[in-house]
XYZ file of C-alpha atoms in Angstrom:
480
model
C 110.456 201.892 135.821
C 106.826 201.849 134.728
C 105.892 205.223 133.435
C 102.537 206.119 132.060
C 101.545 209.115 129.916
C 100.113 212.375 131.261
C 96.340 212.125 131.268
C 94.649 214.654 128.958
C 90.941 214.242 129.512
C 88.224 216.104 128.132
C 86.175 214.956 131.137
C 87.338 216.452 134.530
C 88.544 213.606 136.663
C 87.803 213.441 140.422
C 90.645 214.334 142.738
C 90.394 210.733 144.385
C 90.665 208.340 141.494
C 87.715 206.168 140.653
C 88.047 202.558 139.123
C 84.515 201.736 138.104
C 83.922 197.915 137.579
C 82.190 196.174 134.749
C 79.023 194.996 136.418
C 76.752 192.453 134.789
C 72.925 192.671 134.778
C 72.446 189.906 137.370
C 74.708 191.607 139.894
C 72.830 194.905 139.578
C 69.524 193.087 139.886
C 70.717 191.362 143.059
C 71.909 194.561 144.577
C 68.482 196.093 144.134
C 67.065 193.337 146.585
C 68.330 194.861 149.804
C 65.808 193.031 151.965
C 66.728 189.708 150.312
C 70.467 190.248 150.974
C 69.599 191.273 154.581
C 67.948 187.875 154.982
C 70.796 185.947 153.317
C 73.429 187.699 155.673
C 71.222 186.967 158.707
C 70.973 183.258 157.721
C 74.534 182.601 156.437
C 76.721 185.263 158.297
C 79.020 187.813 156.588
C 80.543 187.667 154.255
C 78.712 185.643 151.736
C 79.819 184.715 148.131
C 77.088 184.637 145.470
C 77.694 182.913 142.080
C 75.880 183.004 138.680
C 77.781 180.135 136.869
C 75.665 180.654 133.669
C 78.033 183.581 132.945
C 80.743 181.046 132.281
C 79.113 180.246 128.898
C 80.074 183.490 127.163
C 83.611 183.233 128.482
C 83.932 179.679 127.086
C 82.556 180.666 123.779
C 85.084 183.471 123.535
C 87.752 180.866 123.398
C 85.993 178.213 121.402
C 85.357 180.616 118.670
C 89.119 181.355 118.211
C 90.012 177.621 118.038
C 87.280 177.153 115.407
C 88.581 180.034 113.352
C 91.987 178.185 113.250
C 90.347 174.871 112.601
C 92.196 173.456 115.526
C 91.364 170.307 117.512
C 91.328 171.656 121.087
C 90.222 170.975 124.698
C 89.647 173.669 127.327
C 90.067 172.765 130.944
C 88.801 174.898 133.805
C 91.474 175.619 136.394
C 89.610 174.427 139.433
C 92.003 176.238 141.899
C 90.530 179.510 140.916
C 87.236 178.770 142.710
C 86.440 175.954 145.123
C 82.595 175.596 144.650
C 81.024 172.569 142.990
C 78.604 174.777 141.076
C 81.312 176.339 138.821
C 82.649 172.722 138.087
C 79.250 171.411 137.265
C 78.793 174.395 134.875
C 82.228 173.868 133.236
C 81.521 170.249 132.728
C 78.147 170.889 131.251
C 79.405 173.143 128.526
C 82.058 170.641 127.579
C 85.126 171.645 129.553
C 87.514 169.394 131.255
C 88.761 170.157 134.796
C 92.357 170.991 135.717
C 92.858 169.625 139.385
C 95.689 170.712 141.531
C 95.187 168.561 144.778
C 94.038 165.218 145.894
C 90.937 166.820 147.251
C 90.057 168.801 144.113
C 90.570 165.619 142.135
C 88.528 163.341 144.417
C 85.732 165.649 144.635
C 85.362 165.684 140.873
C 85.387 161.955 140.777
C 82.728 161.881 143.601
C 80.633 164.298 141.532
C 80.564 161.755 138.719
C 82.791 163.545 136.282
C 84.467 161.335 133.574
C 88.086 160.779 134.714
C 89.261 161.195 131.062
C 87.946 164.861 131.443
C 90.287 165.453 134.438
C 93.955 166.336 134.389
C 96.288 166.415 137.406
C 98.690 169.372 137.432
C 99.277 169.633 141.334
C 102.672 171.216 142.108
C 103.225 168.528 144.693
C 101.774 165.128 143.808
C 101.543 162.840 146.837
C 101.297 159.047 146.525
C 97.455 159.011 147.228
C 96.734 161.564 144.453
C 98.840 159.546 142.047
C 97.199 156.346 142.998
C 93.870 157.793 142.566
C 94.695 159.242 139.111
C 96.190 156.103 137.973
C 93.323 153.872 139.203
C 90.786 156.147 137.499
C 92.676 156.660 134.203
C 93.185 160.446 134.282
C 96.244 162.206 132.577
C 99.037 163.358 134.904
C 101.311 166.259 134.090
C 104.808 165.454 135.163
C 107.135 168.086 136.563
C 110.255 166.222 137.440
C 112.034 162.857 137.360
C 111.030 161.959 140.829
C 107.416 162.325 139.915
C 108.107 160.000 136.899
C 109.652 157.537 139.378
C 106.581 157.768 141.645
C 104.016 157.311 138.828
C 105.927 154.322 137.436
C 105.986 152.617 140.872
C 102.265 153.260 141.340
C 101.551 151.977 137.833
C 103.640 148.871 138.502
C 101.760 148.263 141.755
C 98.325 148.543 139.905
C 99.571 146.646 136.852
C 98.521 149.278 134.516
C 99.862 152.130 132.336
C 99.149 155.701 132.732
C 98.760 158.619 130.251
C 101.320 161.477 131.137
C 102.515 164.831 129.670
C 105.689 166.657 130.484
C 105.702 170.202 131.967
C 108.470 172.105 130.264
C 110.097 175.543 131.013
C 113.110 177.555 130.298
C 111.995 178.849 126.995
C 114.304 181.404 125.195
C 112.947 184.776 124.735
C 115.063 187.847 123.677
C 118.107 185.825 124.218
C 117.220 185.066 127.754
C 115.633 181.928 129.410
C 112.226 182.409 130.988
C 112.872 181.242 134.542
C 110.426 178.982 136.279
C 110.705 176.712 139.226
C 108.398 174.283 137.591
C 108.909 171.735 134.854
C 111.761 170.238 132.908
C 114.122 172.480 131.085
C 113.179 172.513 127.425
C 116.830 172.105 126.445
C 117.057 168.829 128.469
C 113.655 167.188 128.069
C 114.337 165.669 124.682
C 117.243 163.793 125.971
C 115.315 162.691 129.115
C 112.423 161.251 126.974
C 114.995 159.641 124.559
C 116.945 158.006 127.562
C 113.934 156.876 129.627
C 111.161 156.195 127.173
C 112.748 155.337 123.746
C 116.264 153.859 124.462
C 115.114 151.992 127.553
C 111.890 150.705 129.266
C 112.766 152.561 132.556
C 109.393 154.247 132.414
C 107.593 151.613 130.364
C 104.237 152.157 131.944
C 104.191 155.887 131.116
C 102.300 156.602 127.914
C 103.640 159.902 126.555
C 100.741 162.114 125.176
C 101.947 165.691 125.189
C 103.782 168.762 126.466
C 102.498 171.347 128.833
C 103.690 174.743 130.048
C 102.303 177.496 132.311
C 104.010 180.796 132.194
C 104.145 183.432 134.965
C 102.846 186.829 134.153
C 100.457 187.758 131.162
C 102.704 188.184 128.095
C 101.157 187.127 124.768
C 104.598 187.249 123.224
C 106.195 184.873 125.643
C 103.331 182.404 125.436
C 103.675 182.441 121.571
C 107.450 181.784 121.938
C 106.682 178.908 124.386
C 104.279 177.365 121.931
C 106.462 177.702 118.938
C 109.319 176.173 120.839
C 107.155 173.216 122.026
C 106.032 172.703 118.442
C 109.738 172.462 117.479
C 110.227 169.975 120.249
C 107.388 167.953 119.051
C 108.761 167.765 115.597
C 112.184 166.464 117.022
C 110.286 163.840 119.083
C 108.223 162.894 115.872
C 111.498 162.349 114.060
C 112.251 159.764 116.744
C 108.851 158.293 116.156
C 107.267 159.639 119.323
C 104.077 161.392 118.507
C 102.905 164.488 120.512
C 99.250 164.426 120.649
C 98.663 167.750 122.338
C 100.258 170.767 123.765
C 98.697 172.415 126.800
C 99.501 176.127 126.863
C 98.123 176.558 130.540
C 96.511 179.583 131.881
C 97.085 183.284 132.689
C 94.706 184.665 129.813
C 93.786 188.253 130.769
C 90.300 189.495 131.416
C 89.132 193.097 131.830
C 87.657 194.258 135.082
C 87.187 197.928 134.374
C 84.800 200.174 132.408
C 87.377 202.908 131.748
C 90.837 202.919 130.437
C 90.953 206.660 131.258
C 90.205 205.951 135.017
C 92.947 203.289 134.982
C 95.578 205.631 133.560
C 94.556 208.451 135.739
C 94.719 206.089 138.872
C 98.244 205.035 137.838
C 99.310 208.645 137.429
C 97.985 209.762 140.718
C 99.476 206.842 142.613
C 102.891 207.751 141.233
C 102.255 211.381 142.379
C 101.127 210.183 145.675
C 104.120 207.859 146.350
C 106.394 210.664 145.122
C 104.818 212.968 147.848
C 103.557 215.366 145.157
C 99.801 214.962 146.305
C 97.957 213.618 149.244
C 97.865 209.876 149.690
C 95.281 207.784 147.913
C 96.179 204.481 149.374
C 96.346 203.402 153.089
C 99.641 204.717 154.565
C 100.516 205.831 151.107
C 101.365 202.326 150.142
C 102.901 202.137 146.649
C 101.617 198.701 145.635
C 104.890 198.040 144.219
C 106.200 201.536 143.739
C 108.572 203.209 146.219
C 110.986 206.230 146.652
C 114.650 205.770 146.984
C 117.072 208.610 147.043
C 114.328 210.921 145.730
C 113.777 208.655 142.694
C 110.445 206.816 142.204
C 111.290 203.085 141.548
C 109.482 199.920 140.977
C 106.285 199.052 139.058
C 102.687 198.367 139.972
C 102.389 194.768 141.377
C 98.762 194.173 140.823
C 96.685 192.353 138.195
C 96.364 194.635 135.138
C 92.646 195.158 135.920
C 92.372 197.254 132.690
C 93.254 195.281 129.446
C 92.156 195.946 125.937
C 93.155 192.342 124.791
C 91.472 189.643 126.668
C 90.092 186.086 126.560
C 89.621 184.939 123.037
C 91.675 187.677 121.414
C 94.456 187.008 123.879
C 94.406 183.319 122.768
C 94.268 184.565 119.073
C 97.551 186.392 119.720
C 99.311 183.342 120.938
C 98.123 181.244 118.127
C 98.992 183.841 115.591
C 102.670 183.932 116.783
C 105.272 183.216 113.974
C 107.177 180.068 114.086
C 110.641 179.536 112.748
C 108.997 178.198 109.536
C 107.284 181.519 109.150
C 103.841 179.921 109.676
C 101.482 180.969 112.561
C 101.805 178.702 115.512
C 98.061 177.698 115.142
C 98.521 176.900 111.602
C 101.554 174.725 112.278
C 99.850 172.850 115.118
C 96.987 172.079 112.710
C 99.289 170.756 110.022
C 101.090 168.590 112.652
C 97.776 167.204 113.898
C 98.522 168.465 117.364
C 95.615 169.369 119.697
C 95.859 172.659 121.652
C 94.730 172.566 125.186
C 94.493 175.528 127.740
C 93.437 175.924 131.351
C 91.712 179.228 132.033
C 90.700 179.937 135.607
C 90.112 183.702 136.397
C 88.939 184.527 132.938
C 86.358 181.728 132.952
C 84.899 183.190 136.039
C 84.555 186.806 134.674
C 81.147 188.158 135.972
C 80.353 184.898 137.873
C 80.523 186.032 141.383
C 80.417 188.753 144.086
C 81.017 189.039 147.716
C 78.769 190.784 150.235
C 79.850 191.936 153.644
C 78.054 193.744 156.490
C 79.323 197.007 158.022
C 80.278 196.450 161.632
C 81.487 199.956 162.568
C 82.650 203.380 161.500
C 85.523 205.317 163.228
C 88.097 207.961 162.464
C 91.741 207.121 163.060
C 94.482 209.458 164.479
C 95.003 210.900 161.055
C 91.292 211.776 160.536
C 90.664 208.925 158.066
C 87.338 207.206 158.144
C 87.695 203.388 158.731
C 84.643 201.302 157.919
C 84.944 197.887 159.587
C 83.326 194.952 157.728
C 82.430 191.516 159.064
C 84.987 189.798 156.854
C 88.739 189.429 156.876
C 91.495 190.178 154.268
C 91.841 186.427 153.221
C 88.314 186.404 151.921
C 89.193 188.778 149.099
C 92.795 188.200 148.367
C 95.134 187.064 145.570
C 98.706 187.460 144.599
C 97.785 191.112 143.404
C 98.892 193.786 145.752
C 95.310 195.132 145.754
C 91.958 194.556 144.285
C 91.547 197.678 142.192
C 87.755 197.848 141.761
C 85.390 200.339 143.482
C 82.903 198.486 145.602
C 79.163 199.209 145.944
C 77.412 200.219 149.149
C 73.846 199.154 149.781
C 72.455 201.886 152.098
C 69.525 200.992 154.369
C 68.784 204.646 154.780
C 69.817 206.600 151.648
C 69.828 210.333 152.488
C 68.536 212.740 149.847
C 71.300 215.384 150.714
C 74.244 213.389 152.029
C 77.745 214.565 152.489
C 80.323 212.794 150.457
C 83.012 210.878 152.265
C 86.344 209.157 151.700
C 86.926 205.872 153.470
C 89.151 202.903 153.993
C 87.499 199.435 154.467
C 89.107 197.282 157.193
C 88.715 193.578 158.253
C 88.303 191.473 161.285
C 91.734 190.018 161.917
C 93.759 191.571 164.737
C 96.487 192.743 162.423
C 97.314 196.356 161.544
C 97.494 195.241 157.848
C 94.031 193.730 157.562
C 92.961 196.601 155.093
C 90.536 195.036 152.719
C 91.311 197.393 149.932
C 94.379 199.464 150.044
C 92.852 202.281 147.983
C 90.863 205.165 149.602
C 87.309 204.996 148.256
C 84.929 207.860 147.702
C 81.261 207.292 148.655
C 78.289 209.514 148.354
C 77.605 209.136 152.070
C 79.042 207.523 155.245
C 77.566 203.994 155.513
C 75.753 203.034 158.696
C 76.197 199.892 160.858
C 74.391 196.983 159.092
C 74.620 198.615 155.620
C 76.238 196.079 152.989
C 79.295 196.510 150.884
C 79.450 194.594 147.617
C 82.675 193.655 145.911
C 81.939 192.566 142.388
C 83.507 190.078 140.160
C 85.406 188.224 142.954
C 84.860 184.634 141.841
C 88.186 184.213 140.081
C 90.841 183.687 142.882
C 89.688 186.501 145.171
C 87.114 184.441 147.143
C 89.044 181.409 148.086
C 92.674 181.243 147.044
C 94.027 182.559 150.377
C 90.958 182.145 152.547
C 91.661 180.957 156.059
C 89.937 180.564 159.412
C 92.306 182.322 161.863
C 90.657 183.347 165.131
C 88.350 180.274 164.241
C 86.393 182.567 161.957
C 84.106 180.425 159.877
C 84.727 180.390 156.094
C 82.298 182.324 153.985
C 79.277 180.483 152.661
C 79.068 180.149 148.956
C 75.787 180.358 147.204
C 74.337 179.828 143.628
C 71.479 182.173 142.778
C 68.733 180.706 140.467
C 67.325 183.791 139.017
C 64.325 182.065 137.624
C 63.102 180.471 140.886
C 64.820 183.096 143.120
C 66.268 180.192 145.166
C 69.735 180.086 146.636
C 71.746 176.838 146.808
C 74.736 176.321 148.943
C 77.660 175.075 146.735
């Protein structure tokens, strides 16, 4: 059970919880240009995704500084799956990042854009023959997940008469006397024997050039990532004793970012959600959905199944926590990696896109349902702002075409265009200063990381949202 403390605030909190998003200057500037937004929606349809990739620089620096503090050789790869636009890939490449590709299409597009194949890695969960052929031909490193992939890569390398750089994804790390389960990767307790049997004691995989180890953990635990890193370092030492050098360890992604201005608002929302699900106050989510919480036998069970939208330790400081983890020798993991001459790699996605994008949708209708709730229908669908999180817990902005001086506040739900009862864009009830009119605009900020594209579909033959990059200096917008 996930309990939170009682909120004792010197500032009176509103009855309906607010979750105020951190909003960058460029976003506020754009939202002040209602006529321009109207023109963009008229030209490209609703919704539109607008990006400002320059914001990636600060996110990159946050990580780079920590590596520099540790004196570590490092390489940062942008997790391409977090956003499909070419503009963010170009920006990542221009500031010195590699690109982590998770499909044939992602990989080929990077090649077509002229990126150096040595700056690309292939981490796809399923690697078909065409993807492997392309990666081997171009000389990009492939992260191998299982023995069948090893066989496939070996056959392709034989066909092309060339060797290929590879790393092994590992999992099953021991934390608090229990193995961390993952469906991905080789078990860390078995990979040493596998490497010994197939790369050292035989030439079975003679065309696979071992370069390093890779892991990617579910969730957002600094401690578990630190444990994984220290256990990979121990494995690297065992391999070195067998004269097999580990050049790098890739610690994957899942580095937290913070979306919200106020920890107090976050705690108050959590408190009020628990009260609502427990039927101790009126609902604050559509049909009183618990977002992971539920009542059973009069007892509140479960935990919030959303991204932790408020987090005090993020980006570079999150990385610092991992590198500061203590190894069995008593040394920090980052210090030990430096002494062993091992490069540390990482693959941030969401956190590299903090403050990079927003989504704007047009109001199509307003109506009251049978319960008296205001429903605001938008010209977008739920897949156009969707991730693995049970909800996107940020308050949106509304751009009113006719802002009233003395308006009546209203509480609303935003609904989408799919013919599904569950197409509720935000599960939370949102407090607004006035009821939006048809053709007003609703702005969801900080959506570039996973929210825009990861689950976007074109059911009903709806077109996918247009993705734009805004050049603030020229005022131009480029489709990306």
